[in-house]
Coordinates of N, CA and C in Angstrom, one line a residue:
M1 N 0.8 -1.2 0.0 CA 0.0 0.0 0.0 C 0.9 1.2 0.0
G2 N 0.5 2.3 -0.9 CA 1.3 3.4 -1.0 C 1.1 4.4 0.2
K3 N 2.1 5.3 0.4 CA 2.0 6.2 1.4 C 1.0 7.4 1.0
V4 N 0.2 7.9 1.9 CA -0.7 8.9 1.8 C 0.0 10.3 2.0
F5 N 0.0 11.2 1.1 CA 0.6 12.5 1.2 C -0.4 13.6 1.7
D6 N -0.2 14.3 2.6 CA -1.1 15.5 2.9 C -0.7 16.6 2.0
K7 N -1.6 17.1 1.2 CA -1.5 18.2 0.2 C -0.9 19.3 0.8
N8 N -1.3 19.8 2.1 CA -0.8 21.0 2.7 C 0.7 20.8 3.1
V9 N 1.1 19.7 3.6 CA 2.5 19.4 3.8 C 3.3 19.6 2.6
L10 N 2.9 18.9 1.6 CA 3.6 18.9 0.3 C 3.7 20.3 -0.2
K11 N 2.6 21.1 -0.2 CA 2.7 22.5 -0.6 C 3.7 23.3 0.2
E12 N 3.7 23.1 1.7 CA 4.6 23.8 2.4 C 6.1 23.4 2.0
E13 N 6.3 22.2 1.8 CA 7.7 21.8 1.4 C 8.1 22.4 0.1
M14 N 7.2 22.5 -0.9 CA 7.4 23.1 -2.2 C 7.6 24.6 -2.1
N15 N 6.8 25.3 -1.2 CA 7.1 26.7 -1.1 C 8.5 27.1 -0.4
M16 N 8.8 26.3 0.6 CA 10.2 26.4 1.2 C 11.3 26.2 0.2
E17 N 11.1 25.1 -0.7 CA 12.0 24.7 -1.6 C 12.2 25.8 -2.6
M18 N 11.1 26.5 -3.0 CA 11.2 27.6 -4.0 C 12.1 28.7 -3.4
K19 N 11.8 29.0 -2.1 CA 12.5 30.1 -1.5 C 14.0 29.7 -1.4
I20 N 14.4 28.6 -1.2 CA 15.8 28.1 -1.1 C 16.3 28.2 -2.5
V21 N 15.6 27.8 -3.5 CA 16.1 27.9 -4.9 C 16.4 29.4 -5.3
Q22 N 15.5 30.3 -5.0 CA 15.6 31.7 -5.2 C 16.8 32.2 -4.5
L23 N 17.0 31.9 -3.3 CA 18.1 32.4 -2.5 C 19.5 31.9 -3.2
N24 N 19.5 30.5 -3.6 CA 20.7 30.1 -4.0 C 21.0 30.7 -5.4
E25 N 19.9 31.1 -6.1 CA 20.2 31.8 -7.5 C 20.8 33.1 -7.3
W26 N 20.3 33.9 -6.2 CA 20.9 35.2 -5.9 C 22.4 35.1 -5.5
V27 N 22.6 34.0 -4.8 CA 24.1 33.8 -4.2 C 24.9 33.7 -5.5
I28 N 24.5 33.2 -6.5 CA 25.3 33.3 -7.8 C 25.3 34.5 -8.5
K29 N 23.9 35.1 -8.7 CA 23.7 36.1 -9.5 C 24.3 37.5 -9.0
L30 N 24.1 37.8 -7.8 CA 24.4 39.1 -7.2 C 25.9 39.4 -7.3
P31 N 26.8 38.6 -6.9 CA 28.3 38.7 -7.0 C 28.6 39.0 -8.6
K32 N 28.1 38.2 -9.4 CA 28.4 38.5 -10.9 C 27.8 39.8 -11.4
K33 N 26.7 40.2 -10.9 CA 26.1 41.5 -11.2 C 27.0 42.6 -10.7
L34 N 27.6 42.6 -9.5 CA 28.5 43.6 -9.0 C 29.8 43.6 -9.4
E35 N 30.4 42.6 -9.8 CA 31.8 42.5 -10.1 C 32.3 43.3 -11.3
V36 N 31.4 43.8 -12.0 CA 31.7 44.6 -13.3 C 32.0 46.1 -12.8
F37 N 31.6 46.4 -11.7 CA 31.7 48.0 -11.3 C 32.9 48.2 -10.5
S38 N 33.4 49.4 -10.7 CA 34.6 49.8 -10.1 C 34.3 50.2 -8.5
E39 N 35.3 50.1 -7.7 CA 35.2 50.4 -6.3 C 34.6 51.8 -6.2
A40 N 35.0 52.7 -6.9 CA 34.5 54.1 -7.0 C 33.0 54.2 -7.2
A41 N 32.6 53.4 -8.2 CA 31.1 53.4 -8.5 C 30.3 52.8 -7.4
V42 N 30.8 51.7 -6.8 CA 29.9 51.1 -5.7 C 30.1 51.9 -4.5
S43 N 30.9 52.8 -4.4 CA 31.0 53.6 -3.2 C 30.3 54.9 -3.1
N44 N 29.7 55.2 -4.3 CA 29.0 56.4 -4.6 C 27.7 56.5 -3.9
R45 N 27.4 57.4 -3.1 CA 26.1 57.6 -2.4 C 25.3 58.6 -3.3
P46 N 24.0 58.1 -3.5 CA 23.1 59.0 -4.4 C 22.7 60.2 -3.9
A47 N 22.7 60.4 -2.6 CA 22.4 61.6 -1.7 C 23.1 61.4 -0.4
P48 N 23.2 62.5 0.3 CA 24.0 62.5 1.5 C 23.4 61.6 2.7
K49 N 22.2 61.3 2.7 CA 21.6 60.3 3.8 C 21.3 58.9 3.1
K50 N 21.6 58.8 1.9 CA 21.3 57.5 1.3 C 22.5 56.6 1.2
W51 N 22.3 55.3 1.2 CA 23.4 54.3 1.2 C 23.9 54.1 -0.2
S52 N 25.3 53.9 -0.2 CA 26.0 53.5 -1.5 C 25.6 52.0 -1.8
P53 N 25.9 51.5 -3.0 CA 25.6 50.1 -3.3 C 26.4 49.2 -2.3
K54 N 27.6 49.6 -1.9 CA 28.4 48.9 -0.8 C 27.6 48.8 0.5
E55 N 27.0 49.9 0.9 CA 26.3 49.9 2.1 C 25.0 49.1 2.1
I56 N 24.4 49.2 0.8 CA 23.1 48.4 0.7 C 23.5 46.9 0.9
V57 N 24.6 46.4 0.3 CA 24.9 44.9 0.4 C 25.4 44.8 1.8
G58 N 26.0 45.7 2.4 CA 26.4 45.6 3.8 C 25.0 45.4 4.7
H59 N 24.2 46.2 4.4 CA 22.8 46.1 5.1 C 22.2 44.7 4.9
L60 N 22.3 44.2 3.7 CA 21.9 42.8 3.4 C 22.6 41.8 4.2
C61 N 23.9 42.0 4.5 CA 24.7 41.2 5.5 C 24.1 41.2 6.9
D62 N 23.8 42.4 7.3 CA 23.2 42.5 8.7 C 21.9 41.9 8.7
S63 N 21.0 42.0 7.7 CA 19.7 41.4 7.7 C 20.0 39.8 7.7
A64 N 20.9 39.3 7.0 CA 21.3 38.0 6.9 C 21.6 37.4 8.3
I65 N 22.5 38.2 9.0 CA 22.8 37.9 10.4 C 21.5 37.6 11.3
H66 N 20.7 38.7 11.3 CA 19.5 38.6 12.1 C 18.6 37.4 11.7
N67 N 18.4 37.3 10.4 CA 17.5 36.1 10.0 C 18.1 34.8 10.2
L68 N 19.3 34.7 10.1 CA 20.0 33.3 10.2 C 19.7 32.9 11.7
Q69 N 19.9 33.9 12.7 CA 19.6 33.6 14.0 C 18.2 33.2 14.2
R70 N 17.2 33.8 13.6 CA 15.8 33.5 13.7 C 15.5 32.0 13.1
F71 N 16.2 31.8 11.9 CA 15.9 30.5 11.2 C 16.6 29.4 12.1
I72 N 17.6 29.6 12.8 CA 18.1 28.7 13.7 C 17.3 28.5 14.9
N73 N 16.8 29.6 15.6 CA 16.0 29.5 16.9 C 14.7 28.8 16.7
V74 N 14.2 29.0 15.5 CA 12.9 28.3 15.2 C 13.0 26.7 15.4
Q75 N 14.0 26.3 15.3 CA 14.2 24.8 15.5 C 14.2 24.2 16.8
H76 N 14.4 25.1 17.8 CA 14.6 24.6 19.2 C 13.6 25.3 20.2
E77 N 12.9 26.4 19.8 CA 12.1 27.2 20.7 C 10.8 26.4 20.7
K78 N 10.2 26.5 22.0 CA 8.9 25.8 22.2 C 7.7 26.8 22.1
T79 N 8.1 28.1 22.2 CA 6.9 29.1 22.1 C 7.3 30.1 20.9
S80 N 6.3 30.9 20.6 CA 6.6 31.9 19.5 C 7.8 32.8 19.8
L81 N 8.4 33.1 18.9 CA 9.5 34.1 19.0 C 9.1 35.5 18.7
A82 N 9.5 36.4 19.4 CA 9.1 37.8 19.1 C 10.2 38.4 18.0
L83 N 9.7 38.9 16.9 CA 10.8 39.5 16.0 C 10.9 40.9 16.3
T84 N 12.1 41.2 16.7 CA 12.5 42.6 17.1 C 13.2 43.2 16.0
S85 N 13.0 44.5 15.8 CA 13.8 45.1 14.7 C 15.2 45.5 15.3
Y86 N 16.0 46.1 14.4 CA 17.3 46.5 14.9 C 17.6 47.9 14.2
K87 N 18.5 48.6 14.7 CA 18.7 50.0 14.2 C 19.6 49.8 13.0
Q88 N 18.9 49.7 11.7 CA 19.7 49.4 10.6 C 20.8 50.4 10.2
N89 N 20.4 51.7 10.3 CA 21.2 52.7 9.8 C 22.5 52.8 10.6
E90 N 22.4 52.5 12.1 CA 23.4 52.4 13.0 C 24.3 51.3 12.7
W91 N 23.7 50.1 12.4 CA 24.5 48.9 12.1 C 25.3 49.2 10.8
V92 N 24.8 49.7 9.8 CA 25.5 50.0 8.5 C 26.7 50.9 8.9
E93 N 26.4 52.0 9.6 CA 27.6 52.9 10.0 C 28.5 52.3 10.8
L94 N 28.1 51.6 11.9 CA 29.2 50.9 12.8 C 29.9 49.8 12.2
Q95 N 29.4 49.2 11.2 CA 30.1 48.1 10.5 C 31.2 48.7 9.4
H96 N 31.0 49.9 9.2 CA 31.9 50.7 8.3 C 32.0 50.0 7.0
Y97 N 30.9 49.6 6.3 CA 30.9 49.1 5.1 C 31.4 49.9 4.0
Q98 N 31.3 51.3 4.2 CA 31.7 52.2 3.2 C 33.3 52.0 3.0
D99 N 33.9 51.7 4.1 CA 35.4 51.6 4.1 C 36.0 50.1 3.8
I100 N 35.1 49.3 3.5 CA 35.5 47.9 3.2 C 35.4 47.7 1.7
S101 N 36.2 46.9 1.0 CA 36.0 46.7 -0.4 C 34.8 45.9 -0.7
M102 N 34.2 46.2 -1.7 CA 33.0 45.5 -2.2 C 33.2 44.1 -2.2
E103 N 34.4 43.6 -2.7 CA 34.7 42.2 -2.9 C 34.5 41.5 -1.4
E104 N 35.1 42.2 -0.3 CA 34.9 41.5 1.0 C 33.5 41.5 1.4
I105 N 32.7 42.6 1.1 CA 31.3 42.6 1.6 C 30.5 41.5 0.9
V106 N 30.7 41.5 -0.3 CA 30.0 40.4 -1.1 C 30.4 39.0 -0.7
A107 N 31.6 38.8 -0.3 CA 32.1 37.4 0.2 C 31.4 37.2 1.4
L108 N 31.3 38.1 2.4 CA 30.4 37.9 3.6 C 29.0 37.7 3.3
W109 N 28.4 38.5 2.4 CA 27.0 38.3 2.1 C 26.7 36.9 1.5
R110 N 27.6 36.5 0.6 CA 27.4 35.1 -0.1 C 27.6 34.1 0.9
S111 N 28.5 34.1 1.8 CA 28.7 33.1 2.8 C 27.5 33.0 3.8
L112 N 27.1 34.1 4.2 CA 25.8 34.1 5.1 C 24.7 33.6 4.5
N113 N 24.4 34.0 3.2 CA 23.3 33.4 2.5 C 23.3 32.0 2.1
K114 N 24.6 31.5 1.8 CA 24.7 30.1 1.6 C 24.4 29.3 2.9
Q115 N 24.7 29.8 4.0 CA 24.4 29.2 5.3 C 22.9 29.2 5.6
I116 N 22.3 30.4 5.3 CA 20.8 30.5 5.5 C 20.1 29.5 4.6
A117 N 20.5 29.4 3.4 CA 19.8 28.3 2.4 C 20.1 26.9 3.0
S118 N 21.3 26.6 3.6 CA 21.6 25.4 4.1 C 20.6 25.1 5.4
V119 N 20.6 26.1 6.2 CA 19.7 26.0 7.4 C 18.2 25.8 7.1
L120 N 17.7 26.6 6.1 CA 16.3 26.4 5.7 C 16.1 25.1 5.1
S121 N 17.0 24.6 4.3 CA 16.7 23.3 3.7 C 16.8 22.1 4.7
H122 N 17.3 22.3 5.9 CA 17.2 21.3 6.9 C 16.1 21.5 8.0
I123 N 15.4 22.4 7.9 CA 14.3 22.6 8.8 C 13.2 21.7 8.5
P124 N 12.8 20.9 9.5 CA 11.6 19.9 9.3 C 10.4 20.6 8.8
T125 N 9.6 20.0 8.1 CA 8.4 20.6 7.5 C 7.4 21.0 8.6
E126 N 7.4 20.2 9.7 CA 6.4 20.6 10.7 C 6.8 21.9 11.4
K127 N 8.0 22.4 11.1 CA 8.4 23.8 11.6 C 8.0 24.9 10.7
H128 N 7.7 24.6 9.5 CA 7.5 25.6 8.4 C 6.3 26.6 8.8
M129 N 5.4 26.2 9.5 CA 4.2 27.0 10.0 C 4.5 27.6 11.4
Y130 N 5.6 27.3 12.0 CA 6.0 28.0 13.3 C 5.7 29.4 13.2
Q131 N 5.2 30.0 14.3 CA 4.7 31.4 14.3 C 5.7 32.3 15.0
F132 N 6.0 33.4 14.4 CA 6.8 34.4 14.9 C 5.8 35.7 15.2
E133 N 6.0 36.4 16.3 CA 5.2 37.5 16.6 C 6.0 38.8 16.2
L134 N 5.3 39.6 15.3 CA 5.8 40.9 15.0 C 5.6 41.9 16.0
E135 N 6.3 43.0 15.8 CA 6.3 44.1 16.9 C 4.8 44.7 17.0
D136 N 4.0 44.6 16.0 CA 2.6 45.0 16.1 C 1.6 44.1 16.7
G137 N 2.1 42.9 17.1 CA 1.3 41.8 17.7 C 0.8 40.9 16.8
K138 N 1.0 41.0 15.5 CA 0.5 40.0 14.5 C 1.5 38.8 14.5
F139 N 1.0 37.8 14.0 CA 1.8 36.5 14.0 C 2.0 36.1 12.5
V140 N 3.3 35.7 12.1 CA 3.6 35.2 10.7 C 4.3 33.9 11.0
S141 N 4.2 33.1 9.8 CA 4.9 31.8 9.9 C 6.3 31.9 9.4
L142 N 7.1 30.8 9.7 CA 8.5 30.7 9.2 C 8.5 30.8 7.6
Q143 N 7.5 30.2 7.0 CA 7.4 30.3 5.6 C 7.2 31.8 5.1
W144 N 6.5 32.5 5.8 CA 6.2 33.9 5.6 C 7.6 34.7 5.7
L145 N 8.3 34.3 6.8 CA 9.5 35.0 7.0 C 10.6 34.7 6.0
A146 N 10.7 33.6 5.6 CA 11.6 33.2 4.4 C 11.1 33.9 3.1
K147 N 9.8 33.9 2.9 CA 9.3 34.7 1.7 C 9.8 36.2 1.8
D148 N 9.5 36.8 3.0 CA 9.7 38.1 3.2 C 11.3 38.5 3.1
Y149 N 12.2 37.6 3.6 CA 13.5 37.8 3.5 C 14.0 37.8 2.0
I150 N 13.5 37.0 1.1 CA 13.8 37.1 -0.2 C 13.2 38.4 -0.9
A151 N 12.0 38.7 -0.5 CA 11.5 40.0 -1.0 C 12.3 41.3 -0.6
H152 N 12.8 41.2 0.6 CA 13.6 42.3 1.2 C 14.9 42.4 0.3
L153 N 15.6 41.2 0.1 CA 16.8 41.0 -0.7 C 16.6 41.6 -2.1
E154 N 15.4 41.2 -2.7 CA 15.1 41.7 -4.1 C 14.9 43.2 -4.1
H155 N 14.2 43.7 -3.1 CA 13.9 45.1 -3.0 C 15.3 45.9 -3.1
H156 N 16.3 45.5 -2.3 CA 17.5 46.2 -2.2 C 18.2 46.0 -3.5
I157 N 18.2 44.9 -4.2 CA 18.8 44.7 -5.5 C 18.3 45.6 -6.5
K158 N 17.0 45.8 -6.4 CA 16.4 46.8 -7.3 C 17.0 48.2 -7.0
Q159 N 17.2 48.5 -5.8 CA 17.7 49.9 -5.5 C 19.2 50.0 -6.0
I160 N 20.0 48.9 -5.9 CA 21.3 48.9 -6.5 C 21.1 49.1 -8.1
D161 N 20.2 48.3 -8.7 CA 20.1 48.4 -10.2 C 19.8 49.8 -10.5
A162 N 18.8 50.5 -9.8 CA 18.5 51.9 -10.0 C 19.6 52.8 -10.0
Q163 N 20.6 52.6 -9.0 CA 21.9 53.5 -9.0 C 22.8 53.1 -9.9
M164 N 23.0 51.9 -10.3 CA 24.1 51.3 -11.2 C 23.5 50.5 -12.3
P165 N 22.8 50.9 -13.1 CA 22.3 49.8 -14.3 C 23.4 49.3 -15.0
L166 N 23.3 48.0 -15.2 CA 24.4 47.3 -16.1 C 24.2 48.0 -17.4
G167 N 25.4 48.2 -18.0 CA 25.3 48.9 -19.4 C 25.4 50.5 -19.1
G168 N 25.7 50.8 -17.8 CA 25.9 52.2 -17.6 C 27.2 52.9 -18.3
K169 N 27.6 54.0 -17.6 CA 28.9 54.6 -18.1 C 30.0 53.7 -18.1
E170 N 30.8 53.8 -19.2 CA 32.0 53.0 -19.3 C 32.9 53.2 -18.1
D171 N 33.1 54.4 -17.5 CA 33.9 54.6 -16.4 C 33.5 54.0 -15.1
E172 N 32.2 53.5 -15.1 CA 31.7 52.9 -13.9 C 32.1 51.4 -13.9
K173 N 32.4 50.8 -15.0 CA 32.8 49.3 -15.1 C 34.2 49.1 -14.8
R174 N 34.4 48.0 -14.2 CA 35.9 47.5 -13.9 C 36.5 47.3 -15.3
T175 N 37.8 47.7 -15.3 CA 38.5 47.4 -16.6 C 39.5 46.2 -16.4

């Protein structure tokens, strides 16, 4: 007699797998996208209080650090975790991403996100609907958090694209 599959469990597994695939694709695509630009181009701030592309990728490292901890904690906590925000502008400033080479920042980002993909791929399906409490008192699932993490990443990649479109000025590209 064959095994009976719960459609909801199968759907949860597929949703998480899609997020892991998307993340692994970005781990390959983002470094390639950024390697064509000079250090000067990626260090350029579009306005005084706006982040440079280096600082945006640095912020994505900070986001990865926070979310990696969440994705790990979900596997051993017995009650809902409260998702707390962090002072992202202060983190970017205190990490001094503007003073670090883009190559180093991208290497850190890549490593953190490879680890997130690995952790997500090993979370048991029964934990996918684990609930996190947002600061406003609403609850979201681990699946929602993984989806939101990818959406946040893609939002910031679009910001970088807006500042540094591929095919831009010749002096913006690495030679």
